[in-house]
Short mmCIF file of C-alpha atoms in Angstrom, two decimals:
data_model
loop_
_atom_site.label_atom_id
_atom_site.label_comp_id
_atom_site.label_asym_id
_atom_site.label_seq_id
_atom_site.Cartn_x
_atom_site.Cartn_y
_atom_site.Cartn_z
CA MET A 1 115.04 88.16 -10.04
CA ASN A 2 112.54 87.65 -11.75
CA HIS A 3 108.52 88.08 -11.31
CA ARG A 4 107.99 84.76 -10.72
CA SER A 5 110.57 83.69 -7.89
CA ARG A 6 109.47 87.11 -6.16
CA THR A 7 106.38 85.75 -6.09
CA THR A 8 107.15 82.39 -4.57
CA GLY A 9 109.33 84.19 -1.87
CA LEU A 10 106.89 86.17 -1.20
CA ALA A 11 104.43 83.58 -0.87
CA VAL A 12 106.68 81.56 1.63
CA THR A 13 107.13 84.62 4.22
CA LEU A 14 103.44 84.60 4.35
CA VAL A 15 102.84 81.22 5.10
CA ILE A 16 106.15 80.70 7.56
CA SER A 17 104.91 84.37 8.92
CA LEU A 18 101.46 82.78 9.63
CA VAL A 19 102.38 79.79 11.09
CA CYS A 20 104.88 81.54 13.82
CA LEU A 21 101.68 83.52 14.67
CA PHE A 22 99.72 80.67 15.57
CA PHE A 23 102.11 78.78 17.48
CA THR A 24 102.33 82.42 19.57
CA SER A 25 98.62 83.08 19.53
CA SER A 26 98.52 81.50 23.24
CA ALA A 27 100.42 84.18 24.60
CA PHE A 28 98.00 86.81 23.36
CA ALA A 29 95.38 84.25 24.94
CA GLU A 30 96.30 85.07 28.49
CA GLU A 31 95.27 88.48 28.30
CA GLY A 32 91.99 88.07 29.34
CA LYS A 33 92.73 85.60 32.24
CA GLU A 34 92.30 87.44 35.85
CA ARG A 35 95.69 87.50 38.21
CA LYS A 36 94.43 89.92 40.79
CA PHE A 37 96.50 89.30 44.04
CA SER A 38 93.32 89.40 46.28
CA LEU A 39 95.22 89.95 49.75
CA GLY A 40 93.11 93.16 50.10
CA TYR A 41 94.62 95.95 48.29
CA GLU A 42 93.44 99.13 47.76
CA ALA A 43 94.53 98.93 44.38
CA ASP A 44 92.43 96.01 43.84
CA LYS A 45 89.61 98.53 43.45
CA LEU A 46 90.79 100.37 40.22
CA GLU A 47 91.41 99.05 37.15
CA ASN A 48 94.84 100.68 36.58
CA CYS A 49 96.62 103.22 37.89
CA VAL A 50 99.40 104.72 36.31
CA GLU A 51 99.26 102.92 33.18
CA PRO A 52 97.27 99.67 31.71
CA THR A 53 98.18 96.34 33.83
CA GLU A 54 100.14 94.45 31.06
CA TYR A 55 102.07 97.83 30.41
CA MET A 56 102.81 97.87 34.38
CA ARG A 57 103.81 94.26 34.22
CA SER A 58 106.62 94.32 31.61
CA ASN A 59 107.51 97.86 32.17
CA HIS A 60 107.40 98.89 35.93
CA PHE A 61 111.12 99.10 36.27
CA GLU A 62 111.51 101.41 33.24
CA LEU A 63 109.32 103.96 34.96
CA LEU A 64 110.84 103.85 37.84
CA LEU A 65 114.06 104.10 37.06
CA HIS A 66 113.28 107.16 34.90
CA GLU A 67 111.06 108.64 37.31
CA ARG A 68 113.51 108.08 40.49
CA ASP A 69 116.57 110.38 38.51
CA LEU A 70 113.84 112.94 37.97
CA THR A 71 112.58 113.05 41.28
CA VAL A 72 116.18 113.19 42.39
CA HIS A 73 117.84 115.17 40.19
CA GLU A 74 115.50 117.98 39.44
CA GLY A 75 112.69 117.51 42.38
CA ILE A 76 109.74 116.29 40.56
CA ARG A 77 107.37 114.71 42.75
CA ILE A 78 104.46 113.13 40.76
CA LYS A 79 102.23 111.16 43.33
CA LYS A 80 100.87 108.31 41.40
CA LYS A 81 104.07 107.53 39.64
CA SER A 82 106.04 107.78 43.38
CA LEU A 83 107.18 104.38 45.00
CA THR A 84 105.44 105.76 48.32
CA GLU A 85 102.31 105.57 46.47
CA CYS A 86 102.82 102.35 45.12
CA VAL A 87 103.20 100.93 48.58
CA GLU A 88 100.17 102.80 49.77
CA CYS A 89 97.88 101.04 47.43
CA HIS A 90 99.43 97.31 47.03
CA VAL A 91 100.58 96.98 50.77
CA SER A 92 98.09 94.82 52.46
CA ARG A 93 96.88 94.98 56.10
CA GLU A 94 96.03 92.67 58.39
CA GLU A 95 92.81 92.51 60.67
CA ASP A 96 93.19 96.00 62.36
CA GLY A 97 94.64 98.08 60.05
CA LYS A 98 98.73 97.37 60.70
CA PRO A 99 100.39 97.07 57.16
CA ILE A 100 102.23 94.21 56.36
CA PRO A 101 105.64 94.92 54.42
CA ILE A 102 105.69 95.00 50.92
CA ASN A 103 108.56 93.16 50.36
CA ALA A 104 107.39 90.18 52.40
CA GLU A 105 107.00 86.43 51.46
CA GLY A 106 103.54 86.24 49.74
CA GLN A 107 103.15 89.79 49.05
CA PHE A 108 102.94 91.80 46.59
CA CYS A 109 106.70 91.86 44.94
CA GLN A 110 107.54 89.15 45.83
CA ARG A 111 104.59 87.03 44.13
CA CYS A 112 106.44 87.75 40.81
CA HIS A 113 110.39 88.42 41.76
CA ASN A 114 110.21 85.19 43.30
CA PHE A 115 109.15 83.24 40.33
CA THR A 116 111.68 85.24 38.20
CA ALA A 117 114.45 85.39 40.67
CA VAL A 118 114.84 88.99 40.50
CA LYS A 119 116.15 90.56 43.34
CA ILE A 120 114.79 93.71 44.19
CA ASP A 121 116.97 95.84 46.06
CA CYS A 122 114.51 99.09 46.50
CA PHE A 123 113.46 98.74 49.96
CA GLN A 124 116.66 98.44 51.18
CA CYS A 125 116.40 101.87 51.38
CA HIS A 126 112.33 102.89 50.82
CA SER A 127 109.92 102.12 53.68
CA THR A 128 108.33 98.84 53.26
CA VAL A 129 105.30 100.72 54.59
CA PRO A 130 103.33 103.83 54.19
CA ASN A 131 103.89 105.94 57.73
CA PRO A 132 102.27 108.95 56.73
CA ASP A 133 102.53 109.77 60.60
CA LYS A 134 105.49 109.46 61.25
CA GLY A 135 107.15 112.19 59.20
CA TRP A 136 106.48 114.95 56.58
CA THR A 137 105.54 113.20 52.95
CA ALA A 138 105.78 115.22 49.97
CA PHE A 139 102.10 114.72 49.23
CA ASN A 140 101.12 116.22 52.84
CA HIS A 141 99.17 119.14 51.83
CA PRO A 142 102.08 121.64 53.23
CA ILE A 143 100.24 122.83 56.17
CA VAL A 144 98.80 119.60 57.62
CA THR A 145 97.03 120.35 61.08
CA PRO A 146 96.54 117.69 63.57
CA GLU A 147 92.70 117.38 62.75
CA MET A 148 93.35 116.70 59.13
CA ASP A 149 95.89 113.96 59.66
CA LYS A 150 92.93 112.57 62.16
CA VAL A 151 90.82 112.36 59.20
CA ARG A 152 93.63 111.21 56.56
CA SER A 153 94.42 108.23 59.19
CA LEU A 154 90.72 107.34 59.13
CA HIS A 155 90.19 107.18 55.38
CA GLN A 156 92.65 105.10 55.19
CA GLY A 157 91.46 102.36 57.40
CA PHE A 158 94.65 102.83 59.24
CA ALA A 159 93.00 103.59 62.71
CA ALA A 160 95.04 101.26 64.66
CA ASN A 161 98.03 103.68 63.28
CA ALA A 162 97.02 107.03 64.17
CA GLN A 163 98.81 109.36 66.62
CA GLN A 164 95.89 110.21 68.92
CA ASP A 165 92.36 108.58 69.50
CA SER A 166 91.22 107.03 65.79
CA LEU A 167 87.84 108.51 66.03
CA LEU A 168 87.56 112.04 65.34
CA ASP A 169 86.50 114.03 68.44
CA SER A 170 83.93 116.96 68.37
CA ASP A 171 86.84 119.25 68.49
CA SER A 172 88.29 118.29 65.53
CA LEU A 173 85.50 118.47 63.83
CA ASP A 174 84.44 121.90 64.56
CA VAL A 175 88.20 122.74 63.89
CA LEU A 176 87.63 121.31 60.07
CA MET A 177 84.28 123.02 59.75
CA GLY A 178 85.61 126.08 60.41
CA LYS A 179 83.88 126.73 63.48
CA GLN A 180 87.20 126.70 65.83
CA GLN A 181 90.99 127.43 65.26
CA SER A 182 93.04 124.87 64.72
CA SER A 183 95.34 124.02 68.19
CA GLU A 184 98.38 125.19 66.17
CA MET B 1 120.63 92.27 -16.45
CA VAL B 2 117.22 93.65 -17.71
CA ASP B 3 117.25 96.95 -18.49
CA LYS B 4 114.56 98.84 -16.98
CA GLN B 5 112.50 101.76 -18.32
CA GLN B 6 113.07 105.21 -16.89
CA GLU B 7 109.61 105.73 -14.88
CA PRO B 8 108.14 109.37 -14.71
CA VAL B 9 108.21 110.82 -10.98
CA ASP B 10 105.20 110.17 -9.94
CA ASN B 11 104.38 113.37 -7.84
CA GLU B 12 101.01 112.26 -6.24
CA ARG B 13 102.54 108.85 -5.25
CA ARG B 14 105.40 110.91 -3.25
CA SER B 15 102.94 113.16 -1.56
CA PHE B 16 100.89 110.46 -0.21
CA VAL B 17 103.73 108.56 1.30
CA GLY B 18 104.90 111.73 3.03
CA LYS B 19 101.94 112.51 4.47
CA SER B 20 100.95 109.01 5.71
CA VAL B 21 104.72 108.60 7.39
CA ALA B 22 104.12 112.13 8.67
CA GLY B 23 100.51 110.98 10.49
CA ILE B 24 101.94 107.56 11.64
CA GLY B 25 104.88 109.15 13.07
CA ALA B 26 102.66 111.84 14.83
CA ALA B 27 100.69 109.10 15.69
CA THR B 28 103.65 106.91 17.54
CA ILE B 29 104.67 110.46 19.32
CA ALA B 30 101.46 111.90 20.48
CA PRO B 31 100.51 109.19 22.74
CA GLY B 32 104.03 109.65 24.94
CA VAL B 33 103.69 113.58 24.75
CA ILE B 34 99.96 113.71 26.09
CA PHE B 35 100.82 110.76 28.71
CA HIS B 36 103.42 113.39 30.28
CA ALA B 37 100.94 116.20 30.61
CA VAL B 38 98.59 114.42 32.95
CA ALA B 39 99.29 114.63 36.63
CA ASP B 40 97.40 115.12 40.07
CA ALA B 41 96.82 119.06 40.83
CA GLY B 42 99.50 118.27 44.07
CA ASP B 43 101.99 117.08 41.57
CA LYS B 44 105.16 119.24 41.41
CA THR B 45 106.06 118.54 37.60
CA THR B 46 108.58 121.08 37.45
CA PRO B 47 111.84 120.56 37.34
CA VAL B 48 113.51 123.08 40.37
CA SER B 49 115.98 126.23 38.87
CA SER B 50 118.69 128.22 39.91
CA LYS B 51 115.79 130.96 40.69
CA ASN B 52 116.38 129.96 44.10
CA ARG B 53 119.31 129.01 46.30
CA TRP B 54 118.33 128.01 49.90
CA GLY B 55 120.49 128.48 52.44
CA MET B 56 120.90 129.48 55.83
CA LEU B 57 121.92 132.06 58.53
CA ILE B 58 123.15 130.26 62.18
CA ASP B 59 123.65 133.26 64.99
CA SER B 60 125.83 131.47 67.58
CA ALA B 61 125.59 133.62 69.92
CA LYS B 62 121.98 132.96 70.10
CA CYS B 63 122.48 129.59 70.00
CA ALA B 64 122.36 128.18 73.45
CA ASP B 65 124.37 126.12 75.85
CA GLY B 66 123.34 122.24 76.27
CA CYS B 67 120.20 122.80 73.82
CA SER B 68 120.31 120.11 70.94
CA ALA B 69 116.63 121.21 69.93
CA CYS B 70 117.64 121.04 66.05
CA VAL B 71 119.99 117.82 66.48
CA GLU B 72 116.77 115.90 68.19
CA ALA B 73 114.09 117.66 65.63
CA CYS B 74 116.29 116.51 62.38
CA ASP B 75 116.28 112.85 64.34
CA LYS B 76 112.85 113.20 63.90
CA GLU B 77 112.27 114.71 60.56
CA ASN B 78 114.32 112.20 58.59
CA GLY B 79 113.91 109.22 61.06
CA LEU B 80 117.59 108.82 61.58
CA THR B 81 117.56 107.11 64.72
CA LEU B 82 114.10 105.14 64.27
CA SER B 83 116.19 101.89 64.41
CA GLY B 84 117.65 103.08 67.52
CA PHE B 85 121.24 101.04 67.40
CA ASP B 86 122.62 104.10 69.99
CA ARG B 87 126.02 104.43 69.03
CA PRO B 88 127.09 107.76 68.91
CA LYS B 89 130.30 106.88 67.43
CA THR B 90 128.82 105.72 64.33
CA ASP B 91 125.50 106.75 63.94
CA PRO B 92 124.29 109.14 61.55
CA ILE B 93 124.44 112.49 62.21
CA TRP B 94 123.10 115.23 59.96
CA ILE B 95 123.33 118.19 62.20
CA ARG B 96 125.81 118.75 65.35
CA LYS B 97 126.66 121.34 68.04
CA VAL B 98 129.75 121.98 68.23
CA LYS B 99 131.42 123.83 71.24
CA LEU B 100 134.30 126.46 70.25
CA LYS B 101 136.75 127.88 73.40
CA ASP B 102 138.74 130.49 72.95
CA ASN B 103 141.77 129.57 75.00
CA LEU B 104 143.34 133.62 75.38
CA THR B 105 140.07 135.02 76.49
CA GLY B 106 137.89 131.73 77.42
CA HIS B 107 134.90 132.68 75.32
CA VAL B 108 132.82 129.26 74.55
CA THR B 109 131.05 129.96 70.85
CA ASN B 110 128.15 127.16 70.50
CA LEU B 111 127.09 126.57 66.88
CA PRO B 112 125.28 123.88 64.87
CA MET B 113 127.34 122.16 62.21
CA LEU B 114 125.77 121.21 59.06
CA CYS B 115 126.10 120.46 55.65
CA GLN B 116 127.40 124.11 54.14
CA HIS B 117 125.49 123.24 50.94
CA CYS B 118 128.64 124.91 49.07
CA GLU B 119 128.18 126.28 45.65
CA ASN B 120 131.62 124.39 44.65
CA PRO B 121 131.16 121.21 46.73
CA PRO B 122 134.79 118.93 47.39
CA CYS B 123 132.49 116.35 48.11
CA ALA B 124 131.11 116.47 44.13
CA ASP B 125 134.39 116.85 42.93
CA VAL B 126 135.57 114.03 44.49
CA CYS B 127 132.76 111.45 43.91
CA PRO B 128 133.67 108.69 41.89
CA THR B 129 130.14 107.88 40.40
CA GLY B 130 128.70 111.19 40.64
CA ALA B 131 126.18 110.27 43.23
CA SER B 132 127.47 113.15 45.24
CA PHE B 133 125.62 116.63 43.49
CA ARG B 134 124.74 119.78 43.31
CA ARG B 135 120.57 120.38 42.71
CA ALA B 136 120.01 123.51 40.87
CA ASP B 137 118.35 125.12 43.66
CA GLY B 138 121.86 124.65 45.87
CA ILE B 139 120.93 121.80 47.98
CA VAL B 140 123.95 119.43 48.07
CA LEU B 141 122.42 115.96 47.73
CA VAL B 142 123.43 112.11 47.46
CA ASP B 143 121.59 110.04 45.04
CA ARG B 144 121.31 107.31 46.92
CA HIS B 145 120.53 104.95 43.71
CA THR B 146 124.28 105.63 42.54
CA CYS B 147 126.65 105.76 45.64
CA ILE B 148 128.75 102.95 46.07
CA GLY B 149 129.38 103.56 49.65
CA CYS B 150 133.24 104.46 48.98
CA ARG B 151 133.39 107.76 51.53
CA TYR B 152 135.86 110.02 49.06
CA CYS B 153 132.78 112.42 49.92
CA MET B 154 133.76 112.01 54.09
CA MET B 155 136.97 112.72 53.44
CA ALA B 156 136.81 115.38 51.19
CA CYS B 157 134.36 117.56 52.92
CA PRO B 158 136.14 120.47 55.08
CA TYR B 159 132.86 120.36 57.50
CA LYS B 160 132.73 116.43 58.51
CA ALA B 161 128.95 117.13 57.56
CA ARG B 162 128.51 113.68 56.07
CA SER B 163 127.93 109.97 57.63
CA PHE B 164 127.59 106.67 56.52
CA ILE B 165 125.21 104.22 57.28
CA HIS B 166 127.03 100.87 58.51
CA GLU B 167 124.02 98.78 59.29
CA VAL B 168 120.81 97.60 57.76
CA ILE B 169 117.91 99.87 59.16
CA PRO B 170 114.67 97.88 59.27
CA GLU B 171 112.25 101.41 59.41
CA LYS B 172 112.56 104.12 57.79
CA LEU B 173 110.55 107.04 56.65
CA SER B 174 108.53 106.86 53.60
CA SER B 175 109.63 110.58 52.89
CA VAL B 176 113.05 110.33 53.52
CA PRO B 177 114.43 107.06 52.06
CA ARG B 178 117.84 105.61 53.52
CA GLY B 179 119.92 102.39 53.74
CA LYS B 180 122.89 100.53 54.51
CA GLY B 181 126.25 101.38 52.38
CA CYS B 182 125.39 105.02 51.47
CA VAL B 183 126.49 108.45 52.38
CA GLU B 184 123.88 110.81 53.40
CA SER B 185 124.36 114.40 55.00
CA CYS B 186 122.11 117.22 55.55
CA THR B 187 119.40 117.46 52.84
CA LEU B 188 117.70 121.22 54.15
CA CYS B 189 114.71 118.58 54.48
CA VAL B 190 114.37 118.67 50.80
CA GLN B 191 111.03 116.64 51.61
CA ARG B 192 109.57 119.83 52.33
CA GLN B 193 111.22 122.17 50.05
CA ASP B 194 109.40 120.01 47.10
CA ALA B 195 106.13 119.86 48.99
CA GLY B 196 106.24 123.88 48.95
CA ASN B 197 107.21 124.06 52.83
CA HIS B 198 110.01 126.49 52.71
CA THR B 199 111.36 125.83 56.40
CA THR B 200 113.88 123.03 58.02
CA ALA B 201 112.77 120.86 60.68
CA CYS B 202 116.16 122.77 62.67
CA GLN B 203 115.35 125.99 62.03
CA GLU B 204 111.63 125.41 62.99
CA ALA B 205 112.63 123.68 66.60
CA CYS B 206 115.28 126.63 67.30
CA ASP B 207 112.42 128.74 66.85
CA LYS B 208 109.94 126.74 69.05
CA GLU B 209 112.79 126.66 71.61
CA GLY B 210 112.60 130.74 71.20
CA HIS B 211 116.07 131.37 70.48
CA ASN B 212 115.75 131.80 66.66
CA ALA B 213 119.50 131.18 65.89
CA ILE B 214 118.59 129.61 62.43
CA ILE B 215 117.42 131.17 59.90
CA PHE B 216 116.37 129.38 56.86
CA GLY B 217 115.58 131.20 53.41
CA ASP B 218 116.36 131.67 49.76
CA LEU B 219 119.44 133.94 49.13
CA ASN B 220 118.52 134.58 45.65
CA ASN B 221 115.44 136.53 47.03
CA GLU B 222 116.13 139.83 48.12
CA SER B 223 113.33 140.53 49.99
CA SER B 224 113.58 136.75 52.15
CA GLU B 225 114.25 137.19 56.18
CA LEU B 226 117.57 135.59 55.27
CA SER B 227 118.68 138.15 52.93
CA GLN B 228 117.77 140.87 54.76
CA ALA B 229 119.87 139.57 57.52
CA LEU B 230 122.65 139.10 55.53
CA LYS B 231 122.57 142.42 54.47
CA LYS B 232 122.56 144.13 57.58
CA TYR B 233 124.66 142.11 59.88
CA PRO B 234 128.41 141.38 59.08
CA THR B 235 128.47 137.42 58.67
CA ARG B 236 130.55 135.12 57.61
CA GLN B 237 131.30 131.40 55.88
CA ILE B 238 133.27 128.88 58.08
CA ARG B 239 136.53 128.28 55.81
CA ALA B 240 135.82 131.02 53.50
CA ASP B 241 139.33 130.55 52.65
CA LEU B 242 138.62 127.22 50.75
CA LYS B 243 136.48 129.64 48.18
CA LEU B 244 133.60 127.45 48.68
CA ASN B 245 130.83 129.90 48.22
CA THR B 246 128.39 127.91 51.08
CA GLY B 247 124.82 128.58 51.74
CA VAL B 248 124.94 128.36 55.05
CA ARG B 249 126.71 131.38 56.71
CA TYR B 250 127.33 131.93 60.61
CA LYS B 251 127.14 135.05 62.84
CA ASN B 252 129.08 135.92 65.85
CA ILE B 253 131.54 133.94 65.35
#
């Protein structure tokens, strides 16, 4: 190959690649568009939690598949990478605080999965709503007293589903302040 | 073909290229390394190891006739009847009370039967997908992502410990995902173990009732209550002839 044809070849490649770039540049332009689902999510308050939003959109399944193996086989539990935590933040709630199942029509998962026609089967087993009051989650403090549970419910605006009275009574406050022994 | 002149080896150029490749390589790998190190304080980031071996000692002499506290507690802890099908013949059950009568003497023995968490589990041996497995810390689990619901493990288990979920489960606990089409069994409350709470629901309930028939603990830890009890009293495994080396042992049967 002589010097001249090499330069020509390079120039042609450069021109073609520039042209291609020009035509696909519209894809990059979408980054700035706001696509938040304002259904009152906890998640709306944060910019992103686990990874940047664009990464999550393209790779959330990879993350899920990898993390679930680590959790099941090795017992590694990282709160913000757990499906339970995703559900807790991304679930939307009704007026009284009752959570709407996350895989329901029009909710977080289905907004994209409906369009992409990809069936998700996570929720055949996993809970579609957060229900920390009904069982022991790995992310409760190991020694949870009823008083702590009440505070937790309040913080989540979950008053309607708290086990006992939703308002913190003076006894519970005293326990938490260390002025009284816990009832357990 | 034009003869090319042999150029002398340019060492400076070589070292530059070498260093920049190394630098770019490090820059590519570094984010992955750093990312994995970031975790919350409450997270469990270390894998389980065989340093622990979770097991149980059940004293059938202390197991009270007619009491089903352990069964109910397991139910509540794992959400087994949250959806309430009320079909005892096919509903999943992780711990069940067995009543044995010696025909010769008339002596009645009550004991709870659950997954024995064998060291050589037959369920794991026969599983075609590898979903049934023994975790490093001794807990035998079903990876429901991999389980295809063939139920071979249910046939293989000498203790009939495994159950199959026949119906769609509308309501389940966040901490215990379970669904139709997979096999399940006692997990020794793995959600508690991973959270650092080394008790089980059945053991807790039995203690609460005042029977104290179930001792749960670490078989590998010599100073644990379980190991001390095993050392002190004569105990046996059920079907010890199968040489499964179960993690659940029984006393007074």
